[in-house]
PDB file of C-alpha atoms and ligand atoms in Angstrom:
ATOM      1  CA  MET A  12     -11.868-169.890-243.757  1.00 98.00           C
ATOM      2  CA  LYS A  13     -10.155-171.599-240.875  1.00 98.00           C
ATOM      3  CA  ALA A  14     -11.030-175.243-240.187  1.00 98.00           C
ATOM      4  CA  LEU A  15     -10.240-177.688-237.389  1.00 99.00           C
ATOM      5  CA  LEU A  16      -9.782-181.348-238.373  1.00 99.00           C
ATOM      6  CA  LEU A  17     -10.169-183.884-235.535  1.00 99.00           C
ATOM      7  CA  ILE A  18      -8.618-187.166-236.567  1.00 99.00           C
ATOM      8  CA  ASP A  19     -10.174-190.413-235.237  1.00 98.00           C
ATOM      9  CA  ILE A  20     -11.052-189.306-231.666  1.00 99.00           C
ATOM     10  CA  GLN A  21     -12.860-192.571-231.202  1.00 98.00           C
ATOM     11  CA  THR A  22     -13.520-194.902-228.299  1.00 98.00           C
ATOM     12  CA  GLY A  23     -11.495-197.635-229.895  1.00 98.00           C
ATOM     13  CA  PHE A  24      -8.326-195.529-229.874  1.00 98.00           C
ATOM     14  CA  CYS A  25      -8.718-194.539-226.211  1.00 98.00           C
ATOM     15  CA  PRO A  26      -7.803-196.654-223.145  1.00 98.00           C
ATOM     16  CA  GLY A  27     -10.248-199.513-223.010  1.00 98.00           C
ATOM     17  CA  GLY A  28     -10.695-199.513-226.773  1.00 98.00           C
ATOM     18  CA  ASN A  29      -9.574-202.244-229.146  1.00 98.00           C
ATOM     19  CA  LEU A  30      -6.563-200.256-230.425  1.00 98.00           C
ATOM     20  CA  ALA A  31      -5.865-198.023-227.383  1.00 98.00           C
ATOM     21  CA  VAL A  32      -3.382-195.208-227.911  1.00 98.00           C
ATOM     22  CA  PRO A  33      -1.589-194.494-224.588  1.00 98.00           C
ATOM     23  CA  GLU A  34      -3.290-191.428-223.065  1.00 98.00           C
ATOM     24  CA  GLY A  35      -5.599-191.113-226.030  1.00 98.00           C
ATOM     25  CA  ASP A  36      -8.471-189.900-223.832  1.00 98.00           C
ATOM     26  CA  ARG A  37      -6.257-187.043-222.465  1.00 98.00           C
ATOM     27  CA  ILE A  38      -6.695-185.077-225.713  1.00 98.00           C
ATOM     28  CA  VAL A  39     -10.481-184.975-225.368  1.00 98.00           C
ATOM     29  CA  PRO A  40     -10.675-181.860-223.010  1.00 98.00           C
ATOM     30  CA  ILE A  41      -8.089-180.102-225.205  1.00 98.00           C
ATOM     31  CA  ALA A  42     -10.029-180.906-228.377  1.00 98.00           C
ATOM     32  CA  ASN A  43     -13.143-179.538-226.672  1.00 98.00           C
ATOM     33  CA  ARG A  44     -11.398-176.319-225.795  1.00 98.00           C
ATOM     34  CA  LEU A  45     -10.461-175.958-229.473  1.00 98.00           C
ATOM     35  CA  ILE A  46     -13.943-176.793-230.657  1.00 98.00           C
ATOM     36  CA  ASP A  47     -15.477-174.265-228.248  1.00 98.00           C
ATOM     37  CA  SER A  48     -12.897-171.543-228.802  1.00 98.00           C
ATOM     38  CA  GLY A  49     -14.661-169.680-231.582  1.00 97.00           C
ATOM     39  CA  GLN A  50     -11.338-169.787-233.609  1.00 98.00           C
ATOM     40  CA  TYR A  51     -12.766-172.057-236.250  1.00 98.00           C
ATOM     41  CA  ASP A  52     -15.265-171.382-239.000  1.00 98.00           C
ATOM     42  CA  LEU A  53     -15.596-175.130-239.826  1.00 98.00           C
ATOM     43  CA  ILE A  54     -15.050-178.199-237.631  1.00 98.00           C
ATOM     44  CA  VAL A  55     -14.619-181.577-239.337  1.00 98.00           C
ATOM     45  CA  ALA A  56     -13.926-185.016-237.699  1.00 98.00           C
ATOM     46  CA  SER A  57     -12.734-188.203-239.262  1.00 98.00           C
ATOM     47  CA  GLN A  58     -13.945-191.626-238.165  1.00 98.00           C
ATOM     48  CA  ASP A  59     -12.156-194.925-238.884  1.00 98.00           C
ATOM     49  CA  TRP A  60     -15.058-197.041-240.000  1.00 98.00           C
ATOM     50  CA  HIS A  61     -14.150-200.621-240.921  1.00 98.00           C
ATOM     51  CA  PRO A  62     -16.406-203.420-242.045  1.00 98.00           C
ATOM     52  CA  GLU A  63     -16.156-206.614-240.089  1.00 98.00           C
ATOM     53  CA  GLY A  64     -13.249-208.774-241.387  1.00 98.00           C
ATOM     54  CA  HIS A  65     -11.330-205.774-242.722  1.00 98.00           C
ATOM     55  CA  GLY A  66      -8.041-206.717-244.382  1.00 98.00           C
ATOM     56  CA  SER A  67      -6.044-204.677-241.926  1.00 98.00           C
ATOM     57  CA  PHE A  68      -7.149-206.881-239.084  1.00 98.00           C
ATOM     58  CA  ALA A  69      -4.726-209.654-237.971  1.00 98.00           C
ATOM     59  CA  SER A  70      -7.804-211.793-237.477  1.00 98.00           C
ATOM     60  CA  SER A  71      -8.323-211.797-241.222  1.00 98.00           C
ATOM     61  CA  HIS A  72      -4.908-213.397-241.819  1.00 98.00           C
ATOM     62  CA  PRO A  73      -4.354-216.914-240.541  1.00 97.00           C
ATOM     63  CA  GLY A  74      -1.244-217.133-238.405  1.00 97.00           C
ATOM     64  CA  LYS A  75      -0.850-213.406-237.933  1.00 98.00           C
ATOM     65  CA  LYS A  76      -0.995-211.655-234.518  1.00 98.00           C
ATOM     66  CA  PRO A  77      -1.824-208.003-233.892  1.00 98.00           C
ATOM     67  CA  PHE A  78       1.268-205.749-234.652  1.00 97.00           C
ATOM     68  CA  ASP A  79       2.878-208.356-236.908  1.00 98.00           C
ATOM     69  CA  MET A  80       3.702-207.083-240.390  1.00 97.00           C
ATOM     70  CA  GLY A  81       1.700-208.719-243.056  1.00 97.00           C
ATOM     71  CA  GLU A  82       0.451-208.004-246.583  1.00 97.00           C
ATOM     72  CA  LEU A  83      -2.762-206.529-247.914  1.00 97.00           C
ATOM     73  CA  SER A  84      -3.452-206.507-251.643  1.00 95.00           C
ATOM     74  CA  GLY A  85       0.255-207.223-252.242  1.00 94.00           C
ATOM     75  CA  LYS A  86       1.586-204.332-250.072  1.00 95.00           C
ATOM     76  CA  PRO A  87       3.187-204.446-246.573  1.00 96.00           C
ATOM     77  CA  GLN A  88       0.445-203.864-243.994  1.00 97.00           C
ATOM     78  CA  MET A  89       0.578-203.607-240.247  1.00 97.00           C
ATOM     79  CA  MET A  90      -1.684-206.266-238.743  1.00 98.00           C
ATOM     80  CA  TRP A  91      -4.090-204.428-236.353  1.00 98.00           C
ATOM     81  CA  PRO A  92      -6.411-205.808-233.740  1.00 98.00           C
ATOM     82  CA  ASP A  93     -10.025-205.698-234.893  1.00 98.00           C
ATOM     83  CA  HIS A  94     -10.941-202.030-234.240  1.00 98.00           C
ATOM     84  CA  CYS A  95     -13.549-199.477-235.143  1.00 98.00           C
ATOM     85  CA  VAL A  96     -15.994-201.851-236.719  1.00 98.00           C
ATOM     86  CA  GLN A  97     -18.940-199.912-238.215  1.00 98.00           C
ATOM     87  CA  ASN A  98     -21.786-199.277-235.889  1.00 98.00           C
ATOM     88  CA  THR A  99     -20.035-200.643-232.762  1.00 98.00           C
ATOM     89  CA  SER A 100     -19.239-198.594-229.700  1.00 98.00           C
ATOM     90  CA  ASP A 101     -15.497-199.044-230.559  1.00 98.00           C
ATOM     91  CA  ALA A 102     -16.072-196.845-233.678  1.00 98.00           C
ATOM     92  CA  ALA A 103     -18.053-194.170-231.927  1.00 98.00           C
ATOM     93  CA  LEU A 104     -16.545-190.767-231.486  1.00 98.00           C
ATOM     94  CA  HIS A 105     -15.375-190.337-227.775  1.00 98.00           C
ATOM     95  CA  PRO A 106     -18.580-189.828-225.719  1.00 98.00           C
ATOM     96  CA  ASP A 107     -17.157-186.701-224.091  1.00 98.00           C
ATOM     97  CA  LEU A 108     -16.221-185.021-227.374  1.00 98.00           C
ATOM     98  CA  HIS A 109     -18.328-181.932-228.147  1.00 98.00           C
ATOM     99  CA  THR A 110     -19.788-183.507-231.278  1.00 98.00           C
ATOM    100  CA  ASP A 111     -22.725-181.108-231.583  1.00 98.00           C
ATOM    101  CA  ALA A 112     -20.283-178.526-232.910  1.00 97.00           C
ATOM    102  CA  ILE A 113     -18.953-180.819-235.601  1.00 98.00           C
ATOM    103  CA  ASP A 114     -20.063-179.722-239.094  1.00 98.00           C
ATOM    104  CA  PHE A 115     -19.115-182.818-241.027  1.00 98.00           C
ATOM    105  CA  ILE A 116     -17.844-186.306-240.315  1.00 98.00           C
ATOM    106  CA  GLN A 117     -15.592-188.005-242.841  1.00 98.00           C
ATOM    107  CA  GLN A 118     -15.620-191.809-242.529  1.00 98.00           C
ATOM    108  CA  LYS A 119     -12.826-193.861-243.967  1.00 98.00           C
ATOM    109  CA  GLY A 120     -11.452-197.414-244.107  1.00 97.00           C
ATOM    110  CA  GLN A 121     -14.575-199.011-245.534  1.00 97.00           C
ATOM    111  CA  ASN A 122     -12.825-200.829-248.370  1.00 97.00           C
ATOM    112  CA  PRO A 123     -11.792-204.275-246.958  1.00 97.00           C
ATOM    113  CA  ALA A 124      -8.942-204.573-249.461  1.00 97.00           C
ATOM    114  CA  VAL A 125      -7.011-201.380-248.508  1.00 96.00           C
ATOM    115  CA  ASP A 126      -6.307-199.482-245.272  1.00 96.00           C
ATOM    116  CA  SER A 127      -6.916-195.807-245.090  1.00 96.00           C
ATOM    117  CA  TYR A 128      -4.863-193.904-242.528  1.00 97.00           C
ATOM    118  CA  SER A 129      -5.383-190.596-244.186  1.00 98.00           C
ATOM    119  CA  ALA A 130      -8.795-188.794-243.977  1.00 98.00           C
ATOM    120  CA  PHE A 131      -8.207-187.750-247.585  1.00 98.00           C
ATOM    121  CA  ARG A 132      -7.487-191.018-249.372  1.00 97.00           C
ATOM    122  CA  ASP A 133      -6.850-194.703-249.177  1.00 94.00           C
ATOM    123  CA  ASN A 134      -3.203-195.884-248.478  1.00 91.00           C
ATOM    124  CA  ASP A 135      -2.791-196.839-252.192  1.00 90.00           C
ATOM    125  CA  GLN A 136      -3.667-193.229-253.004  1.00 85.00           C
ATOM    126  CA  SER A 137      -6.167-194.213-255.707  1.00 86.00           C
ATOM    127  CA  ALA A 138      -9.580-193.722-253.898  1.00 95.00           C
ATOM    128  CA  LEU A 139     -10.301-190.286-252.525  1.00 97.00           C
ATOM    129  CA  THR A 140     -12.655-189.870-249.568  1.00 97.00           C
ATOM    130  CA  GLY A 141     -13.953-186.487-250.838  1.00 97.00           C
ATOM    131  CA  LEU A 142     -12.684-184.488-247.859  1.00 98.00           C
ATOM    132  CA  ALA A 143     -10.245-182.440-250.053  1.00 98.00           C
ATOM    133  CA  ASP A 144     -13.139-181.332-252.311  1.00 98.00           C
ATOM    134  CA  TYR A 145     -15.310-180.620-249.207  1.00 98.00           C
ATOM    135  CA  LEU A 146     -12.646-178.264-247.843  1.00 98.00           C
ATOM    136  CA  ARG A 147     -11.901-176.706-251.122  1.00 98.00           C
ATOM    137  CA  ASN A 148     -15.630-176.048-251.727  1.00 98.00           C
ATOM    138  CA  ARG A 149     -15.775-174.254-248.443  1.00 98.00           C
ATOM    139  CA  GLU A 150     -12.654-172.228-249.389  1.00 98.00           C
ATOM    140  CA  VAL A 151     -10.728-173.280-246.429  1.00 98.00           C
ATOM    141  CA  THR A 152      -7.321-171.446-246.214  1.00 98.00           C
ATOM    142  CA  GLU A 153      -6.063-172.583-242.852  1.00 98.00           C
ATOM    143  CA  LEU A 154      -6.388-176.118-241.481  1.00 98.00           C
ATOM    144  CA  ASP A 155      -5.345-177.187-237.903  1.00 98.00           C
ATOM    145  CA  LEU A 156      -5.364-180.826-237.111  1.00 98.00           C
ATOM    146  CA  CYS A 157      -4.936-183.073-234.092  1.00 99.00           C
ATOM    147  CA  GLY A 158      -6.165-186.414-232.787  1.00 99.00           C
ATOM    148  CA  LEU A 159      -5.213-190.071-232.848  1.00 98.00           C
ATOM    149  CA  ALA A 160      -2.857-191.509-233.731  1.00 98.00           C
ATOM    150  CA  THR A 161       0.046-189.035-234.411  1.00 98.00           C
ATOM    151  CA  ASP A 162       2.244-191.682-236.068  1.00 98.00           C
ATOM    152  CA  TYR A 163      -0.558-193.051-238.371  1.00 98.00           C
ATOM    153  CA  CYS A 164      -3.725-191.336-239.250  1.00 98.00           C
ATOM    154  CA  VAL A 165      -2.768-187.772-238.120  1.00 98.00           C
ATOM    155  CA  LYS A 166       0.577-187.896-239.911  1.00 98.00           C
ATOM    156  CA  PHE A 167      -0.853-189.211-243.190  1.00 98.00           C
ATOM    157  CA  SER A 168      -3.722-186.728-243.026  1.00 98.00           C
ATOM    158  CA  ALA A 169      -1.368-183.789-242.424  1.00 98.00           C
ATOM    159  CA  ILE A 170       0.938-184.715-245.274  1.00 98.00           C
ATOM    160  CA  ASP A 171      -2.040-185.245-247.680  1.00 98.00           C
ATOM    161  CA  ALA A 172      -3.541-181.926-246.653  1.00 98.00           C
ATOM    162  CA  VAL A 173      -0.330-180.083-247.692  1.00 98.00           C
ATOM    163  CA  GLU A 174      -0.101-182.065-250.888  1.00 98.00           C
ATOM    164  CA  MET A 175      -3.835-181.965-251.880  1.00 98.00           C
ATOM    165  CA  LEU A 176      -4.708-178.520-250.718  1.00 98.00           C
ATOM    166  CA  PRO A 177      -2.018-176.298-252.172  1.00 97.00           C
ATOM    167  CA  GLY A 178      -1.848-172.772-250.614  1.00 97.00           C
ATOM    168  CA  VAL A 179      -3.614-174.039-247.390  1.00 98.00           C
ATOM    169  CA  LYS A 180      -1.657-173.368-244.164  1.00 98.00           C
ATOM    170  CA  VAL A 181      -1.620-176.639-242.241  1.00 98.00           C
ATOM    171  CA  ARG A 182      -0.656-176.920-238.557  1.00 98.00           C
ATOM    172  CA  PHE A 183      -0.419-179.978-236.258  1.00 99.00           C
ATOM    173  CA  ILE A 184      -1.474-179.358-232.633  1.00 99.00           C
ATOM    174  CA  ALA A 185       0.887-181.619-230.725  1.00 98.00           C
ATOM    175  CA  ASP A 186      -0.661-181.572-227.181  1.00 98.00           C
ATOM    176  CA  ALA A 187      -4.042-182.373-228.687  1.00 99.00           C
ATOM    177  CA  SER A 188      -2.673-185.607-230.215  1.00 99.00           C
ATOM    178  CA  ARG A 189      -1.244-188.863-229.020  1.00 98.00           C
ATOM    179  CA  GLY A 190       0.635-191.647-230.905  1.00 98.00           C
ATOM    180  CA  ILE A 191       0.991-195.413-230.676  1.00 97.00           C
ATOM    181  CA  ASP A 192       4.817-195.614-230.552  1.00 95.00           C
ATOM    182  CA  PRO A 193       7.095-192.869-229.027  1.00 96.00           C
ATOM    183  CA  ALA A 194       9.786-193.299-231.670  1.00 97.00           C
ATOM    184  CA  GLY A 195       7.098-193.286-234.344  1.00 97.00           C
ATOM    185  CA  VAL A 196       5.733-190.013-232.953  1.00 98.00           C
ATOM    186  CA  ALA A 197       9.106-188.334-233.046  1.00 98.00           C
ATOM    187  CA  ALA A 198       9.666-189.492-236.674  1.00 98.00           C
ATOM    188  CA  ALA A 199       6.111-188.446-237.618  1.00 98.00           C
ATOM    189  CA  ILE A 200       6.691-184.931-236.258  1.00 98.00           C
ATOM    190  CA  ASP A 201       9.977-184.638-238.164  1.00 98.00           C
ATOM    191  CA  GLU A 202       8.278-185.862-241.371  1.00 98.00           C
ATOM    192  CA  MET A 203       5.414-183.500-241.003  1.00 98.00           C
ATOM    193  CA  ARG A 204       7.683-180.566-240.413  1.00 98.00           C
ATOM    194  CA  SER A 205       9.783-181.403-243.496  1.00 98.00           C
ATOM    195  CA  ARG A 206       6.630-181.513-245.560  1.00 98.00           C
ATOM    196  CA  GLY A 207       5.627-178.008-244.480  1.00 98.00           C
ATOM    197  CA  VAL A 208       3.287-178.721-241.698  1.00 98.00           C
ATOM    198  CA  ALA A 209       3.726-176.207-238.781  1.00 98.00           C
ATOM    199  CA  ILE A 210       4.027-177.876-235.308  1.00 98.00           C
ATOM    200  CA  ILE A 211       2.155-175.957-232.661  1.00 98.00           C
ATOM    201  CA  ASP A 212       0.514-176.526-229.311  1.00 98.00           C
ATOM    202  CA  SER A 213      -3.067-175.762-228.332  1.00 98.00           C
ATOM    203  CA  ALA A 214      -2.134-172.478-226.535  1.00 98.00           C
ATOM    204  CA  GLU A 215      -0.967-171.116-229.847  1.00 98.00           C
ATOM    205  CA  ALA A 216      -4.066-172.429-231.686  1.00 98.00           C
ATOM    206  CA  LEU A 217      -6.312-170.848-229.036  1.00 98.00           C
ATOM    207  CA  ALA A 218      -4.493-167.592-229.304  1.00 96.00           C
ATOM    208  CA  GLY A 219      -5.239-167.542-233.107  1.00 83.00           C
TER     209      GLY A 219
HETATM  210  C1  LIG B  29      -5.360-195.771-237.056  1.00 77.91           C
HETATM  211  C2  LIG B  29      -4.265-197.744-237.174  1.00 77.91           C
HETATM  212  C3  LIG B  29      -5.248-198.351-237.803  1.00 77.91           C
HETATM  213  C4  LIG B  29      -5.287-194.311-236.618  1.00 77.91           C
HETATM  214  C5  LIG B  29      -6.403-196.351-237.694  1.00 77.91           C
HETATM  215  O1  LIG B  29      -6.440-193.706-236.490  1.00 77.91           O
HETATM  216  O2  LIG B  29      -4.213-193.807-236.428  1.00 77.91           O
HETATM  217  N1  LIG B  29      -4.252-196.501-236.786  1.00 77.91           N
HETATM  218  N2  LIG B  29      -6.331-197.613-238.072  1.00 77.91           N
HETATM  219 ZN1  LIG B  30      -8.122-198.595-238.741  1.00 77.91          ZN
END
């Protein structure tokens, strides 16, 4: 079983969104080609899905501005602009994404006291989302992932996939992903590679 995992391809992470990733929208046609390719037995999307007043929002911490470092539940936490609030258009999957073909949507980030970059578990690694069990139950053996943002949610999801799904071949599709900070993207790619994630482009994914 070969699965495609689309990370946080949401309005809020695209230009015009509340936490816009540069060129975030450019990946949508590539993601659609992957979705429509017939290469995948299973297509899963994750969705950042925060309650209003989430603890990762700078607005929840008096005196903090977006992109300051702060603390959440005693741990260092990047202070984000309010983003991907549940049931707002900012949290919607990108309107051009071929969502009809998505088999399952894994929401994350609902607990106001902890952030959840990974689609598999909260940042404190205690609460699981259930995605690992979902993929295990479907006997997934190959997992390709891409999306937004490379240096946060994509990286943490890829690393957790390797760790939580032993034996599964995990590949990161670089041109179907964009990051927040260029230096962060380069470091994220090095870190993914060192953890056993293969780095490919969509041409290779489309070729099988
Ligand atoms: C993300 C920051 C905050 C992401 C989500 O999807 O990469 N980044 N929440
Ligand atoms: Zn978030």
